[in-house]
Short mmCIF file of C-alpha atoms and ligand atoms in Angstrom, two decimals:
data_model
loop_
_atom_site.label_atom_id
_atom_site.label_comp_id
_atom_site.label_asym_id
_atom_site.label_seq_id
_atom_site.Cartn_x
_atom_site.Cartn_y
_atom_site.Cartn_z
CA MET A 1 -15.69 14.29 5.39
CA ASP A 2 -16.43 18.10 5.47
CA ILE A 3 -15.14 19.57 2.31
CA GLU A 4 -15.65 23.37 2.11
CA ARG A 5 -16.35 24.75 -1.25
CA ILE A 6 -15.88 28.11 -3.03
CA GLY A 7 -18.01 28.33 -6.05
CA ASN A 8 -17.58 25.24 -8.07
CA TYR A 9 -14.36 24.10 -6.46
CA MET A 10 -12.99 22.60 -3.31
CA ALA A 11 -11.78 25.43 -1.13
CA PRO A 12 -8.00 25.77 -0.42
CA PHE A 13 -7.13 25.16 3.22
CA VAL A 14 -4.36 25.75 5.60
CA PHE A 15 -3.30 23.94 8.73
CA ASP A 16 -0.55 24.36 11.44
CA LEU A 17 2.35 21.90 11.71
CA ASP A 18 5.01 22.19 14.33
CA VAL A 19 8.10 21.22 12.28
CA THR A 20 10.22 20.72 15.39
CA THR A 21 7.76 18.29 17.13
CA GLY A 22 5.77 17.08 14.15
CA VAL A 23 2.53 17.98 15.95
CA MET A 24 -0.06 18.60 13.33
CA LYS A 25 -3.33 20.43 13.91
CA GLY A 26 -6.52 19.91 11.87
CA PHE A 27 -5.98 16.23 11.09
CA LYS A 28 -9.10 14.39 10.18
CA ASN A 29 -7.82 10.88 10.19
CA HIS A 30 -5.77 9.32 13.04
CA ILE A 31 -4.46 5.81 12.87
CA GLU A 32 -2.80 4.07 15.87
CA ARG A 33 -0.96 0.81 15.31
CA ARG A 34 -0.42 -1.15 18.46
CA ALA A 35 2.02 -4.12 18.88
CA SER A 36 -0.97 -6.56 18.53
CA SER A 37 -1.59 -5.27 15.04
CA MET A 38 1.98 -6.26 14.02
CA ARG A 39 1.65 -10.03 14.38
CA GLY A 40 3.50 -11.70 11.56
CA TYR A 41 5.73 -8.71 10.78
CA TYR A 42 8.75 -9.22 13.18
CA ALA A 43 11.17 -12.09 13.09
CA ASP A 44 11.02 -12.70 16.88
CA GLU A 45 7.36 -13.68 17.33
CA ALA A 46 7.93 -14.44 21.04
CA ALA A 47 9.36 -11.09 21.81
CA LEU A 48 6.40 -9.42 20.16
CA GLU A 49 4.00 -11.49 22.21
CA SER A 50 5.68 -10.41 25.46
CA ILE A 51 5.40 -6.77 24.32
CA ILE A 52 1.69 -7.27 23.71
CA ALA A 53 1.27 -9.03 27.07
CA GLY A 54 3.04 -6.17 28.71
CA GLY A 55 0.27 -3.69 27.80
CA ASP A 56 0.10 -3.69 23.93
CA PRO A 57 1.68 -0.26 23.39
CA ILE A 58 1.16 1.97 20.39
CA LEU A 59 4.21 1.54 18.22
CA TYR A 60 3.24 4.17 15.64
CA GLU A 61 0.69 6.72 14.72
CA VAL A 62 -0.42 8.41 11.43
CA PHE A 63 -2.23 11.76 11.19
CA GLU A 64 -3.81 12.72 7.87
CA CYS A 65 -5.70 15.66 6.32
CA THR A 66 -8.28 13.79 4.40
CA VAL A 67 -9.36 14.93 0.93
CA PRO A 68 -11.37 13.27 -1.73
CA GLU A 69 -9.76 9.99 -2.79
CA LEU A 70 -9.65 11.04 -6.38
CA TYR A 71 -7.12 11.54 -9.19
CA GLY A 72 -5.49 14.96 -8.73
CA HIS A 73 -5.89 15.43 -4.98
CA LEU A 74 -2.99 14.94 -2.52
CA THR A 75 -3.08 13.46 0.93
CA VAL A 76 -0.65 15.00 3.36
CA GLY A 77 0.06 13.97 6.95
CA ILE A 78 2.55 12.92 9.68
CA SER A 79 3.88 9.51 10.47
CA LYS A 80 5.32 9.10 14.03
CA LEU A 81 7.11 5.86 14.69
CA TYR A 82 8.20 5.34 18.32
CA PRO A 83 11.70 4.02 19.19
CA GLY A 84 12.20 0.51 20.46
CA THR A 85 12.93 -2.99 19.34
CA VAL A 86 11.13 -6.32 19.09
CA GLY A 87 13.91 -8.63 20.22
CA GLN A 88 16.77 -6.84 18.46
CA GLU A 89 14.63 -5.68 15.42
CA CYS A 90 13.92 -2.01 15.23
CA PHE A 91 10.36 -0.76 15.35
CA MET A 92 8.97 -0.35 11.90
CA THR A 93 5.78 0.43 10.08
CA LYS A 94 3.88 -2.43 8.26
CA GLY A 95 4.98 -1.11 4.84
CA HIS A 96 2.88 -1.29 1.71
CA TYR A 97 2.68 -0.87 -2.07
CA HIS A 98 0.22 1.62 -3.24
CA GLN A 99 -2.91 -0.04 -4.54
CA VAL A 100 -2.61 2.15 -7.57
CA ILE A 101 0.91 1.03 -7.99
CA GLU A 102 1.95 3.75 -10.41
CA THR A 103 1.66 6.45 -7.66
CA GLY A 104 4.64 7.67 -5.70
CA GLU A 105 5.20 9.45 -2.48
CA VAL A 106 7.50 12.04 -0.81
CA TYR A 107 8.70 11.84 2.83
CA LEU A 108 10.27 14.76 4.54
CA CYS A 109 11.93 13.67 7.83
CA LEU A 110 11.37 16.22 10.68
CA GLY A 111 13.09 14.24 13.46
CA GLY A 112 14.63 11.11 14.66
CA SER A 113 16.75 8.68 12.63
CA GLY A 114 16.33 5.53 10.71
CA TYR A 115 15.65 4.30 7.25
CA LEU A 116 13.10 4.19 4.55
CA LEU A 117 13.21 0.60 3.16
CA MET A 118 11.87 0.18 -0.33
CA LYS A 119 11.35 -2.76 -2.63
CA THR A 120 9.84 -3.60 -5.95
CA LYS A 121 7.95 -6.63 -7.27
CA ASP A 122 11.14 -7.54 -9.22
CA GLY A 123 13.09 -7.98 -5.85
CA ASP A 124 15.02 -4.72 -6.08
CA PHE A 125 15.79 -3.20 -2.68
CA SER A 126 16.80 0.29 -1.44
CA ALA A 127 17.39 1.61 2.16
CA LEU A 128 17.65 5.37 2.31
CA PRO A 129 18.63 7.28 5.50
CA MET A 130 15.95 9.18 7.41
CA GLU A 131 16.93 12.09 9.61
CA ARG A 132 15.83 15.68 10.09
CA GLY A 133 15.99 17.41 6.68
CA LYS A 134 16.14 14.34 4.47
CA VAL A 135 13.57 14.22 1.70
CA VAL A 136 13.03 10.79 0.27
CA TYR A 137 11.30 10.38 -3.11
CA VAL A 138 9.54 7.02 -3.35
CA PRO A 139 9.04 6.46 -7.09
CA PRO A 140 5.97 4.56 -8.42
CA SER A 141 6.05 0.80 -7.97
CA TRP A 142 8.28 0.84 -4.84
CA ALA A 143 6.80 -0.59 -1.60
CA HIS A 144 8.03 1.51 1.46
CA ARG A 145 8.48 0.91 5.20
CA SER A 146 9.81 3.31 7.82
CA VAL A 147 12.30 1.97 10.45
CA ASN A 148 13.27 3.78 13.64
CA CYS A 149 16.91 3.15 14.61
CA GLY A 150 17.17 5.89 17.19
CA ASN A 151 16.02 6.66 20.75
CA VAL A 152 13.34 9.30 19.93
CA PRO A 153 10.26 9.13 17.58
CA LEU A 154 11.00 9.05 13.83
CA VAL A 155 8.71 11.78 12.58
CA SER A 156 7.97 12.26 8.88
CA PHE A 157 5.73 14.50 6.81
CA PHE A 158 4.35 12.76 3.76
CA VAL A 159 2.49 13.61 0.56
CA TYR A 160 0.99 11.07 -1.82
CA ASN A 161 -1.77 10.89 -4.42
CA ALA A 162 -5.16 10.62 -2.60
CA GLU A 163 -6.34 7.92 -4.96
CA SER A 164 -3.27 5.69 -4.22
CA GLY A 165 -4.83 3.30 -1.70
CA HIS A 166 -2.69 0.87 0.35
CA ASN A 167 -1.81 -2.73 -0.46
CA TYR A 168 -0.64 -4.37 2.78
CA GLY A 169 -1.41 -7.92 1.79
CA ASP A 170 1.45 -8.32 -0.60
CA ILE A 171 3.94 -7.31 1.98
CA GLU A 172 2.36 -9.64 4.56
CA THR A 173 3.14 -12.53 2.23
CA GLU A 174 6.38 -11.28 0.49
CA GLY A 175 8.12 -9.67 3.40
CA PHE A 176 10.57 -6.91 2.77
CA ILE A 177 13.87 -8.77 1.69
CA LYS A 178 15.88 -7.15 4.50
CA ARG A 179 15.31 -6.33 8.24
CA VAL A 180 16.97 -3.79 10.43
CA PHE A 181 18.39 -4.86 13.76
CA LYS A 182 20.32 -3.28 16.62
CA ARG A 183 23.02 -5.68 17.67
CA ASP A 184 25.51 -4.55 20.46
CA GLY A 185 24.50 -0.98 19.86
CA SER A 186 25.10 -1.04 16.11
CA VAL A 187 22.50 -0.85 13.40
CA VAL A 188 22.66 -3.66 10.89
CA ILE A 189 20.57 -4.28 7.73
CA GLU A 190 20.49 -7.91 6.91
C1 F6R B 201 1.02 6.60 3.01
C2 F6R B 201 2.37 6.33 3.62
C3 F6R B 201 2.52 6.66 5.13
C4 F6R B 201 2.34 5.40 5.91
C5 F6R B 201 2.65 5.55 7.41
C6 F6R B 201 2.30 4.23 8.18
O1 F6R B 201 0.96 6.20 1.77
O2 F6R B 201 3.20 5.75 3.10
O3 F6R B 201 1.66 7.67 5.54
O4 F6R B 201 0.97 5.02 5.78
O5 F6R B 201 4.02 5.79 7.48
O6 F6R B 201 2.94 3.14 7.48
P1 F6R B 201 1.95 1.82 7.04
O7 F6R B 201 0.83 2.43 6.26
O8 F6R B 201 2.84 1.04 6.15
O9 F6R B 201 1.48 1.18 8.20
ZN1 ZN B 202 2.59 5.05 0.97
#
């Protein structure tokens, strides 16, 4: 990672973000999640396998400005979740707790529509709407997953503590309490 310095300190930096499209310039980290990386996440495993066999498309992407993964720093970026369903289940991110579980996160939705699903280790659940202009505060201890219920990409800007880390393993084993489906054109959380 190239960190510029001024004197004894990391230099401030600026980057361009098109808030209409979510296109971010100057990202250092780019993650692509294809259908094949989502095995075990969706209820309809056969439907996922047929999407994989059909070309294994990218289901979502993350663009981040990397900073030192240290207390006090903030990681910012864009999450872009494409529209679609696996069977009837809306495309979603893997979802995770933060490894440092007492760190929170802020999501600002720039476009699209869906939900941010959240859950705690105690089994509490929350689903808050995501659409342009919604800011969701994810408090410490809440695992979080984006779900796209619309027909265009769900694009969000996020900020979280750079030392947070990501714990995917617990969600892989616990699941997320509820799933979001499109049934006969209606979105249902069940
Ligand atoms: C970072 C964060 C988001 C997600 C992104 C992809 O802490 O919450 O940047 O990483 O929306 O979701 P996951 O990481 O669950 O695959
Ligand atoms: Zn997070």
